Coordinates of C-alpha atoms in Angstrom, one line a residue:
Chain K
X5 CA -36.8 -16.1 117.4
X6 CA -37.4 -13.5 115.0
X7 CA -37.5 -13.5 110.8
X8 CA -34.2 -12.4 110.4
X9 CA -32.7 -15.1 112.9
X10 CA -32.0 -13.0 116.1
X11 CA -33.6 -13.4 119.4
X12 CA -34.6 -10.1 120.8
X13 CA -33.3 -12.5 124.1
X14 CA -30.1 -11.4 123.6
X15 CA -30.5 -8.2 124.8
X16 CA -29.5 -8.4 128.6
X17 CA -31.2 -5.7 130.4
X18 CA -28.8 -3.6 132.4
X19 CA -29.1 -0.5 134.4
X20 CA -26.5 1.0 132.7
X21 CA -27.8 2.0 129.4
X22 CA -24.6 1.6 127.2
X23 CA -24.6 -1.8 128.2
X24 CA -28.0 -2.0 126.0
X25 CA -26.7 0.2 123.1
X26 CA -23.8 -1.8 123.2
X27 CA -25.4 -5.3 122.7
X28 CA -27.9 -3.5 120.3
X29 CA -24.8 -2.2 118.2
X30 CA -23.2 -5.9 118.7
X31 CA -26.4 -7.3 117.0
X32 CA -26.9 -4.9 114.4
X33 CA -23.2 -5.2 113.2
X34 CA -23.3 -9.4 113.3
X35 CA -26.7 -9.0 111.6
X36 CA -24.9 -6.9 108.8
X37 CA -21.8 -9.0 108.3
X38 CA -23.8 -12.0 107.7
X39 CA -26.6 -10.4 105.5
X40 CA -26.4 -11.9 102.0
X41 CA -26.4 -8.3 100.8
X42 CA -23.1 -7.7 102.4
X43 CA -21.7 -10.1 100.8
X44 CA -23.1 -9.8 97.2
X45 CA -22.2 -5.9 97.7
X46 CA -18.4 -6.9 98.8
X47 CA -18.4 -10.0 95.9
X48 CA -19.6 -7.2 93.2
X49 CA -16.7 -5.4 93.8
X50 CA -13.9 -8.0 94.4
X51 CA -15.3 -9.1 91.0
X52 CA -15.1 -5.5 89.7
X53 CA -11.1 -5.4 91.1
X54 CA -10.2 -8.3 89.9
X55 CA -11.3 -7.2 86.2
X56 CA -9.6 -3.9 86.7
X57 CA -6.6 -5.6 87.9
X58 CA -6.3 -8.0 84.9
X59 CA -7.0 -4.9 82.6
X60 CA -4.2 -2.6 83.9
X61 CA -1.8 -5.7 84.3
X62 CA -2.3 -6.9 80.4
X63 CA -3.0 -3.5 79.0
X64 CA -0.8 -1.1 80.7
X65 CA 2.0 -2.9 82.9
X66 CA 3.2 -5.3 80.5
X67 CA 3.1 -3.0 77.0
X68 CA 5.6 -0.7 79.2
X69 CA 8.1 -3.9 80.0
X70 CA 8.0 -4.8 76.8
X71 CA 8.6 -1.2 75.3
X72 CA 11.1 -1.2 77.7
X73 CA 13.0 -4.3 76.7
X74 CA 12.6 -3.3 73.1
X75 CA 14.3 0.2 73.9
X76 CA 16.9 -1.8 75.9
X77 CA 18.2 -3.5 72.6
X78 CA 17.6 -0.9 70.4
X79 CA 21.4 0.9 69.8
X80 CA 19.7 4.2 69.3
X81 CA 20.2 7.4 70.9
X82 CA 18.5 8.1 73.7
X83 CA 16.0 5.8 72.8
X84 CA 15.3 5.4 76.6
X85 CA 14.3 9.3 76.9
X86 CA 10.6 8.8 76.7
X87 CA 10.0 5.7 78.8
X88 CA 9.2 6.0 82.5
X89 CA 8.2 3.5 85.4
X90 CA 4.5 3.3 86.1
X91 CA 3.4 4.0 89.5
X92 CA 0.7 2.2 92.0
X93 CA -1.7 4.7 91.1
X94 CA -1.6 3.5 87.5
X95 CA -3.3 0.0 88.8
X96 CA -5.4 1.8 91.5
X97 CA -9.3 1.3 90.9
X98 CA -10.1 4.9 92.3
X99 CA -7.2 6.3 90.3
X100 CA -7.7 5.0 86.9
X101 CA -8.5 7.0 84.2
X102 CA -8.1 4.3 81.2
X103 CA -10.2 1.6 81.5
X104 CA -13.9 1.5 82.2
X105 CA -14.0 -0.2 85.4
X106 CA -13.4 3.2 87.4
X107 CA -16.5 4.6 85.5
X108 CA -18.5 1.4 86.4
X109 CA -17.4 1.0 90.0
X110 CA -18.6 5.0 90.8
X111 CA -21.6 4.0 88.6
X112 CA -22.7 1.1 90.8
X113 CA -21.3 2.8 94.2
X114 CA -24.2 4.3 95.4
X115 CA -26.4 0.8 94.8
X116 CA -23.1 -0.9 96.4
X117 CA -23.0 0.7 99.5
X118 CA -27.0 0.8 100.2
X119 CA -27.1 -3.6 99.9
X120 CA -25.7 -4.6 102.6
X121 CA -28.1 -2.4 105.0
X122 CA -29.9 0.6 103.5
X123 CA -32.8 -1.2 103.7
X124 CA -32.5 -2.5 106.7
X125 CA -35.0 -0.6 109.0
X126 CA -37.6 -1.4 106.1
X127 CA -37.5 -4.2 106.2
X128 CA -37.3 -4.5 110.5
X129 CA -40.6 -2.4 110.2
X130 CA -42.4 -4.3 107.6
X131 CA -41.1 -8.1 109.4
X132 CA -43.0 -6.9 112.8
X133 CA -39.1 -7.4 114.0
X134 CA -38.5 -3.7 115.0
X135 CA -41.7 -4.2 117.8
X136 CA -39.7 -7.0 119.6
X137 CA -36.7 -4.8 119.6
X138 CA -38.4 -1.7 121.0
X139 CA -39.8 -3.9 124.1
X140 CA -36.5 -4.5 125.0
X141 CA -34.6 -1.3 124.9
X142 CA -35.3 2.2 123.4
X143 CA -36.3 3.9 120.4
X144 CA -33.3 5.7 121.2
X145 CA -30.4 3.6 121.3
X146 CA -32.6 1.4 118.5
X147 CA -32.2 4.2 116.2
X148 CA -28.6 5.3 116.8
X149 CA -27.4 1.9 116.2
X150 CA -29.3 1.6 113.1
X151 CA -28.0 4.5 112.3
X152 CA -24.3 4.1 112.7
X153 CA -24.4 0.1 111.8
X154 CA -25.4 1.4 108.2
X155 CA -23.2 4.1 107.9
X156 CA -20.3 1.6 108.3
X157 CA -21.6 -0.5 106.2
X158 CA -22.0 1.4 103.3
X159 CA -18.4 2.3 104.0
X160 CA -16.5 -0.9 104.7
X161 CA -18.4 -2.6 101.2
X162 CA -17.2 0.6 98.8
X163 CA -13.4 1.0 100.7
X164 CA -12.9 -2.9 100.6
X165 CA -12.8 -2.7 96.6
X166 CA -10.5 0.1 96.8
X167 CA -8.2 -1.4 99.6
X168 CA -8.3 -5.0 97.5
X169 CA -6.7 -2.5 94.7
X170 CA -4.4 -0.7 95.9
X171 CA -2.9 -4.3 98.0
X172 CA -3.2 -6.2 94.4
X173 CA -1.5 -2.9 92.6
X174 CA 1.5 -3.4 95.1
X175 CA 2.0 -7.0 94.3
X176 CA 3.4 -5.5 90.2
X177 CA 3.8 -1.7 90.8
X178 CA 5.9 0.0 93.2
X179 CA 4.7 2.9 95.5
X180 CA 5.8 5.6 93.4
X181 CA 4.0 8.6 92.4
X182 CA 3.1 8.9 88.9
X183 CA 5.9 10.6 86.9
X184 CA 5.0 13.9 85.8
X185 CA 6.4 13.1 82.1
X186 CA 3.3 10.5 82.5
X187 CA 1.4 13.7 81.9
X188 CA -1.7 11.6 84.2
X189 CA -1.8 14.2 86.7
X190 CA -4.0 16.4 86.4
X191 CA -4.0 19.8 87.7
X192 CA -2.2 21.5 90.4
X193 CA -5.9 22.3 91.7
X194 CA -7.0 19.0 92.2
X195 CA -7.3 17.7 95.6
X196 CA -4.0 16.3 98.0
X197 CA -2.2 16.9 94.3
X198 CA 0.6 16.9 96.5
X199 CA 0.5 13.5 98.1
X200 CA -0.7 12.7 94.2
X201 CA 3.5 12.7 93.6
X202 CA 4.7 12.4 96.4
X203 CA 3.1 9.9 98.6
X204 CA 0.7 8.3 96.1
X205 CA -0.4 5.1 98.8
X206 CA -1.6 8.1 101.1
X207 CA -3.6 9.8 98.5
X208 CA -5.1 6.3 98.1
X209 CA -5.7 6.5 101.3
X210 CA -7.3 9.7 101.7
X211 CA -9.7 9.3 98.7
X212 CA -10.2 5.6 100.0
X213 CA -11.4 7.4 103.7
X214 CA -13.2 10.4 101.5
X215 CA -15.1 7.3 99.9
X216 CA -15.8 5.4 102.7
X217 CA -17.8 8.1 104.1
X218 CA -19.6 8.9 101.1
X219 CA -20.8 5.1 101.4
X220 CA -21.8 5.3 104.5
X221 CA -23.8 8.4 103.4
X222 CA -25.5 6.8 100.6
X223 CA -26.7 4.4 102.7
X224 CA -28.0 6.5 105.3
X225 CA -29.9 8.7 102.5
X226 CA -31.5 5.0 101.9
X227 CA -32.2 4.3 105.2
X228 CA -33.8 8.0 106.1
X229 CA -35.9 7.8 102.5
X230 CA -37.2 4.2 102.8
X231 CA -40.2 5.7 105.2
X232 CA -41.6 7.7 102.3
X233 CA -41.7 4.5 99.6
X234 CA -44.1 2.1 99.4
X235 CA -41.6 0.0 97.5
X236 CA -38.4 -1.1 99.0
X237 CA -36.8 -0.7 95.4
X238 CA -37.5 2.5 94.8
X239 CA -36.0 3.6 98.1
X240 CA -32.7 1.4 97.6
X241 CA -32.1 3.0 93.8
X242 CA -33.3 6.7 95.6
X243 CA -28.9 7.4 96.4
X244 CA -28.4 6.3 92.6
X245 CA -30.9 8.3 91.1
X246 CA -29.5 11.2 93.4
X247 CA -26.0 10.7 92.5
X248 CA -26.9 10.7 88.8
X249 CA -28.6 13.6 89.1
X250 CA -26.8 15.8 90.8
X251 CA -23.2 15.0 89.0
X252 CA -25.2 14.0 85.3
X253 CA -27.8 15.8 85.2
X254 CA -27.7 19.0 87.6
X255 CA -23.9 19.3 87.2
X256 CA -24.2 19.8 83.3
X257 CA -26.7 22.2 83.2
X258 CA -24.7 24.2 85.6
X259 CA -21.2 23.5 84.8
X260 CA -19.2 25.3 87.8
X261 CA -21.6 23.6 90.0
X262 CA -19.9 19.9 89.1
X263 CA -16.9 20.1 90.8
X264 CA -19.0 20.3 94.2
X265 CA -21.1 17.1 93.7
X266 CA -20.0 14.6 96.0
X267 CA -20.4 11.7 93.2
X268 CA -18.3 13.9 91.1
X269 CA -15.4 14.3 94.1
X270 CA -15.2 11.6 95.7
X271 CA -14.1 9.8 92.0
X272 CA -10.1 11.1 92.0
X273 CA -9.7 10.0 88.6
X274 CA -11.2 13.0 87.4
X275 CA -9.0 15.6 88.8
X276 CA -11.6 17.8 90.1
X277 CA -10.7 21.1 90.9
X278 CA -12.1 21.5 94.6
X279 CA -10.6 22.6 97.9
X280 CA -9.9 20.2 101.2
X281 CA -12.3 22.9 102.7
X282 CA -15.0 22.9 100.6
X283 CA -15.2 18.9 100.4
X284 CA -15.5 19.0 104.2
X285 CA -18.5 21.8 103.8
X286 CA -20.0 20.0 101.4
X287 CA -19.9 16.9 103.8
X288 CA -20.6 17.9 106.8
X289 CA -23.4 19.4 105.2
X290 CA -25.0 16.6 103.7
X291 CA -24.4 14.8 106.9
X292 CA -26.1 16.9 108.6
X293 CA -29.0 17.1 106.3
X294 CA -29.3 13.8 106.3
X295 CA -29.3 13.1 110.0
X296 CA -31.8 15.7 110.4
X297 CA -33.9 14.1 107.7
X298 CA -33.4 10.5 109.4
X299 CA -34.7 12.2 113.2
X300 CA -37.8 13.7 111.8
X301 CA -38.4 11.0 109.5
X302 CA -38.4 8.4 112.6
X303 CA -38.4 10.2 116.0
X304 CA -41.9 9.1 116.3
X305 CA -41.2 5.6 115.0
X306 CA -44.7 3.4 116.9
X307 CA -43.3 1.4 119.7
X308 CA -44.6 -1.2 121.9
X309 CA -42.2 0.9 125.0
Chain P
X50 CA -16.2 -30.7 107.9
X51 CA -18.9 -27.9 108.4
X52 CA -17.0 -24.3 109.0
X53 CA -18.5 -24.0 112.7
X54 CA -16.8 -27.3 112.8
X55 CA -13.4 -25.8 111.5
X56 CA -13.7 -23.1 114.2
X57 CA -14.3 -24.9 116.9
X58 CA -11.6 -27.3 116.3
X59 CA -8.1 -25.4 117.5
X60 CA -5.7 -27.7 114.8
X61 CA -7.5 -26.2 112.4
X62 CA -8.2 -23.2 113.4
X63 CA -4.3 -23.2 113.8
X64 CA -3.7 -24.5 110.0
X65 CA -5.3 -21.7 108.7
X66 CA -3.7 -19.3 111.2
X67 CA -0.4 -20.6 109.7
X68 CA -1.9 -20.2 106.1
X69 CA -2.7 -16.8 106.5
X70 CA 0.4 -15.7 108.3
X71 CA 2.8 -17.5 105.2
X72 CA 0.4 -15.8 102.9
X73 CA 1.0 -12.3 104.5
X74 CA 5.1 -12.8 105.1
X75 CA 5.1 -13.8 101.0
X76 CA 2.6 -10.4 100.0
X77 CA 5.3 -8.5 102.0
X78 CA 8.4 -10.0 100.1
X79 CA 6.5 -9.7 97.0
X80 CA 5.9 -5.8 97.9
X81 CA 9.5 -5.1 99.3
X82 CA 10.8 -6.5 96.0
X83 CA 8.9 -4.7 93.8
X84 CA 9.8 -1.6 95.6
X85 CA 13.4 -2.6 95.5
X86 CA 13.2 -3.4 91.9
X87 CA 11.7 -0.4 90.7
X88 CA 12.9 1.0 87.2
X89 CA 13.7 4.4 89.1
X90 CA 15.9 7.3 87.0
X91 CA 19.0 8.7 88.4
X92 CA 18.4 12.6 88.5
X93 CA 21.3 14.8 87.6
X94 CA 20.8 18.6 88.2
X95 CA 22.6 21.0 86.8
X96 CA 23.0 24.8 87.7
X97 CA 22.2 27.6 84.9
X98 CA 25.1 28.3 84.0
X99 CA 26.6 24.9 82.9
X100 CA 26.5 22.6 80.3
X101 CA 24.1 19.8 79.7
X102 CA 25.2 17.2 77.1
X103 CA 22.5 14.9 76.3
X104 CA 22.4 12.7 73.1
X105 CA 26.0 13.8 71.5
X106 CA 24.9 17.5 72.1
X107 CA 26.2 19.9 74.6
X108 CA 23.3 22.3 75.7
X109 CA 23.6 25.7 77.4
X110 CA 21.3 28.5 78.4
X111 CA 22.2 32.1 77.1
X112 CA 19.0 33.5 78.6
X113 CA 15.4 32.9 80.2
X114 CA 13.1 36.1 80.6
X115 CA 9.7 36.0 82.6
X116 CA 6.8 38.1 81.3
X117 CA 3.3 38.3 80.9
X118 CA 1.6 36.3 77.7
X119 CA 0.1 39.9 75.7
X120 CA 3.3 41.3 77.0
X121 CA 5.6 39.0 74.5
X122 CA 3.5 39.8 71.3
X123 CA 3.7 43.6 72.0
X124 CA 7.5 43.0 72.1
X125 CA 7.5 40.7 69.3
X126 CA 4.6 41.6 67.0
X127 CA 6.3 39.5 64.5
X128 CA 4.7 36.2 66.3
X129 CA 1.5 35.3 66.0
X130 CA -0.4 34.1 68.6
X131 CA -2.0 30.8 67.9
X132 CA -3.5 30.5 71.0
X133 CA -7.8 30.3 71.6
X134 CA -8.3 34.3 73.3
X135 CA -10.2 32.9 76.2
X136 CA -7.1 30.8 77.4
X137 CA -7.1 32.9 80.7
X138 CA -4.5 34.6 82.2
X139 CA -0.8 33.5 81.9
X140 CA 2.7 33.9 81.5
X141 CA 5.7 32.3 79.5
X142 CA 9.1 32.0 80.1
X143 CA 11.5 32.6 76.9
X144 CA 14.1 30.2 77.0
X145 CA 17.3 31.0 74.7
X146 CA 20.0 27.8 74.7
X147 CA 23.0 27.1 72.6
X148 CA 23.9 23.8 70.8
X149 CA 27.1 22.4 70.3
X150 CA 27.7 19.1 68.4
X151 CA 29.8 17.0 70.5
X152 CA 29.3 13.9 68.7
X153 CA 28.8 13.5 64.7
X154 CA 26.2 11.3 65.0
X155 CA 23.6 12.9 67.2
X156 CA 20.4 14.8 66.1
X157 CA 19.5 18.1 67.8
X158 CA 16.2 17.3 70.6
X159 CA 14.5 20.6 70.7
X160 CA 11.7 18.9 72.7
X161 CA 13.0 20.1 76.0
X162 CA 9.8 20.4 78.2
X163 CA 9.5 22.5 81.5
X164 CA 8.7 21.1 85.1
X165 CA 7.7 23.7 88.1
X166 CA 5.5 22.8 91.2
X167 CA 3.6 19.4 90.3
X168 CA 3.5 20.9 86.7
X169 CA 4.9 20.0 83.6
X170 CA 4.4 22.1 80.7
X171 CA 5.5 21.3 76.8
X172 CA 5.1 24.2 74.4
X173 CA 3.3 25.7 71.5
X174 CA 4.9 23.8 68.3
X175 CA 4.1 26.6 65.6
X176 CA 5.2 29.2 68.0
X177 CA 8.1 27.1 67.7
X178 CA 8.6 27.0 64.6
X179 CA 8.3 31.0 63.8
X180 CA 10.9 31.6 66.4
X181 CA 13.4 29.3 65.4
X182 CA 13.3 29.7 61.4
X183 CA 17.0 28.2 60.9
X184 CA 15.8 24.4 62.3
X185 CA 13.2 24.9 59.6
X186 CA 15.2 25.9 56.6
X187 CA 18.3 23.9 57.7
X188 CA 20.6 26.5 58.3
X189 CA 21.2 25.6 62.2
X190 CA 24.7 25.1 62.5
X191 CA 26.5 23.8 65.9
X192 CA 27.3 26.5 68.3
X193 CA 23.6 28.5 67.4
X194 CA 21.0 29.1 69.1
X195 CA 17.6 28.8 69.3
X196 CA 14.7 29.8 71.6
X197 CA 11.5 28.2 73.2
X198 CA 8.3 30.0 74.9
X199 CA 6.7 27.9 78.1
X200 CA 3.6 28.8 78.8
X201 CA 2.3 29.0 81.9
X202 CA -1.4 29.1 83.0
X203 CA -2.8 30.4 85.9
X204 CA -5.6 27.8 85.2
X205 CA -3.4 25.2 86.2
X206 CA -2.5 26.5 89.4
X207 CA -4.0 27.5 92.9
X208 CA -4.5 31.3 93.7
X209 CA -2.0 30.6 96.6
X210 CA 1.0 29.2 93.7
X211 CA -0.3 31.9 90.9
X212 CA 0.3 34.5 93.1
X213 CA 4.2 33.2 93.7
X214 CA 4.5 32.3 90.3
X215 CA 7.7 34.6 90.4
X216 CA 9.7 32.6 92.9
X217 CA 9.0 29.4 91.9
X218 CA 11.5 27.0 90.9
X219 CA 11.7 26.0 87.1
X220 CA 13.4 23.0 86.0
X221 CA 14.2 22.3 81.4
X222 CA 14.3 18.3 81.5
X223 CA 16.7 16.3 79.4
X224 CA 15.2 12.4 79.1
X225 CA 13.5 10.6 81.8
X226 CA 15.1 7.1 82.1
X227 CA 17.7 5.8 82.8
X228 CA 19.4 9.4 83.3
X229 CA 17.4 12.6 83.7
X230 CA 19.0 15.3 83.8
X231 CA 17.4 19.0 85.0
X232 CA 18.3 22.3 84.8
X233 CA 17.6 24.4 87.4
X234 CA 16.4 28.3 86.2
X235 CA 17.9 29.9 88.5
X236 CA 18.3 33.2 87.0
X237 CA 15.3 34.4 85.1
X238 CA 14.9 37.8 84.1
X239 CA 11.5 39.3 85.2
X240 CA 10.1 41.8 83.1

């Protein structure tokens, strides 16, 4: 039995080799739903949405009932004229621009999304665990896994926060876009603006997919950098200290570059000016880079093969 | 009872099942009632040409003339333009309207904003004010009228809408709940 509670018995030789990926893949993804970091990284931001949730509820929903039941029994004229339903993006974590909770949960994402699994091959290499692994199938399929395990992880612990939002949100708001008399909506510039108004659940569903893949990418930046640190910490904060300095630092020195940081983006509270296009550049891009990094970095990973 | 315990036992396994399922009907009903319940306005759009009474007041348009933002203050160097210079490009729509008093009691609303694309524009307050110097001194009688610039910024629009700015639809918005009525520009004078 190995350190981590997994028999590398499990895998069942087979002479069709996606029957090995596949029970390699199997492991990897029971290893990462039952990792405590999973859980702490989904508990941090179920705590974060509940928070949020109370916020909006107490400081935004019910201020506009009771304006509205003030207005109601007021005999003025048109007293009505400036009140105006709030939408489900008003209680939406990745929508809300009033409370600090937005600010904190893209603050935290990159550290979020690397828990559960970032470090993952790290710590496989440093627990002698990866050896007993790679005398039972390939470096190959070892690595892919790995590879794609994280990426979904890193995604399904920052989307879970935002889907938890948007559900709770429905529970008090309806699925309405935000009224343009709300003056929240940014410019006509901003990205799916359009489904902003329109079709406000699938613009959270768009950013929520936008961020699931940026999570996934922050932990794969983890994953491909944790072979150059001696210290698993430094390579777990590596995606945060990025992602600060590219949107805080690098961003602000060059201020047209900011709209085309990816911490910056993904955030659709802040309006940013940027094309569907140019997001899927920028992504593809940094994808790429990162896979590349992640091949060179282990392709000649020691084996017992 | 240990949860590998709970699994393995199907009446509990079916509890929960049943749990879960009365959990999801009642998030539904919860959802399909706030969606029902929504505090939604009833539009009422109106062409150009006709009346719009709103708060004991009957409102018309006389005019509404497109041109370019330097363009104005060269016709109308009597303005002046309060605006920062490096606003970037834009252009404003003059809006003239009548008011008539229908009702004795009601105040004249003069803040009428603008809504085109996802956009919804208010306007410059001392521009205003310049333009319309018989709200200021009190002379505004019923049946007068009186005039307000939109402006519109390229900045807050793609190349692909700046570049149709011309043909877009414009709406002047009366209220927004429980009644909010639009007018739609139809006829605008390009210059």
């Amino acid at each position: 039995m190995s350190k981590s509670g997994y028999s590398v018995l499990q895998f069942q030789r087979d002479d069709k080799a996606g029957r090995v990926v596949k029970n390699i893949f199997k492991i990897e993804i029971k290893k990462m739903l039952k990792s405590k970091g999973f859980l702490i990284s989904i508990i941090l931001g179920i705590v974060i949405v509940l928070l949020h949730t109370r916020w909006v509820y107490v400081n935004l929903y019910v201020p506009n009932q009771e304006l509205l039941e003030v207005k109601l029994q007021s005999q003025e004229y048109g007293v009505l004229d400036d009140w105006f339903e709030c939408g489900i993006l008003l209680g939406w974590l990745g929508n809300d621009g009033f409370s600090l909770y937005n600010a904190l949960f893209y603050f935290v994402f990159p550290i979020i999304s690397v828990i559960p699994y970032g470090m993952s091959l790290y710590n496989d290499m440093n627990s002698g665990y990866i050896s007993s692994v790679l005398a039972k199938c390939s470096r190959k399929d070892y690595l892919v896994s790995k590879y794609v395990v994280t990426f979904i992880s890193g995604g399904i612990v920052v989307a879970a926060p935002l889907i938890l939002s948007i559900m709770t949100a429905a529970c008090y708001l309806p699925a309405v876009g935000i009224d343009l008399l709300a003056m929240k909506g940014g410019s006509n510039t901003a990205l799916w603006h359009g489904l902003f108004y329109e079709h406000p659940v699938l613009y959270a569903v768009c950013f929520t997919v936008l961020n699931f893949i940026y999570g996934g990418i922050f932990a794969l930046i983890c994953v491909t950098v944790s072979k150059w640190f001696a210290n698993r910490f430094m390579a777990a904060i590596f995606p945060f200290i990025l992602n600060n300095y590219t949107t805080k630092g690098l961003g602000n020195v060059f201020d047209e570059m900011l709209r085309y940081t990816p911490g910056y983006f993904i955030n659709s509270s802040l309006n940013v000016n940027i094309t569907m296009a140019s997001v899927m550049i920028i992504t593809v891009v940094v994808l790429g880079l990162t896979t590349f990094i992640y091949y060179i970095n282990y392709r000649k990973l020691e084996t017992l093969e | 009872m240990k949860f590998k315990k709970i699994r393995e036992s199907k009446f509990w396994m079916i509890i929960l099942s049943l749990i879960a399922l009365a959990a999801i009907v009642l998030y539904v009903i919860r959802v399909y009632n706030v969606n029902k319940n929504a505090l939604l306005p009833e539009y009422q759009v109106y062409s150009q040409t006709e009346q719009v009474e709103y708060k004991g007041i009957n409102y018309g348009i006389q005019s509404a003339t497109m041109m370019n933002y330097n363009e104005f203050f060269k016709k109308n160097p009597q303005y002046v333009d309060y605006s920062i210079p490096d606003d970037g490009e834009r252009k404003v729509i003059v809006v003239e309207y009548s008011a008539e008093l229908v009702d004795d009691g009601a105040r004249l609303e003069t803040y009428i904003p603008i809504k085109y694309l996802y956009v919804f524009n208010s306007f410059d307050p001392m521009l205003f004010d310049d333009m319309n110097p018989s709200l200021a001194n009190g002379s505004f009688k019923s049946g007068d009228t009186f005039t307000i610039v939109y402006e519109i910024y390229k900045n807050n629009l793609s190349e692909k809408e700046w570049k149709n700015i011309e043909n877009t639809e414009y709406r002047l918005i009366f209220g927004a709940y429980p009644v909010r009525k639009e007018i739609v520009l139809s006829d605008i004078n390009r210059m």
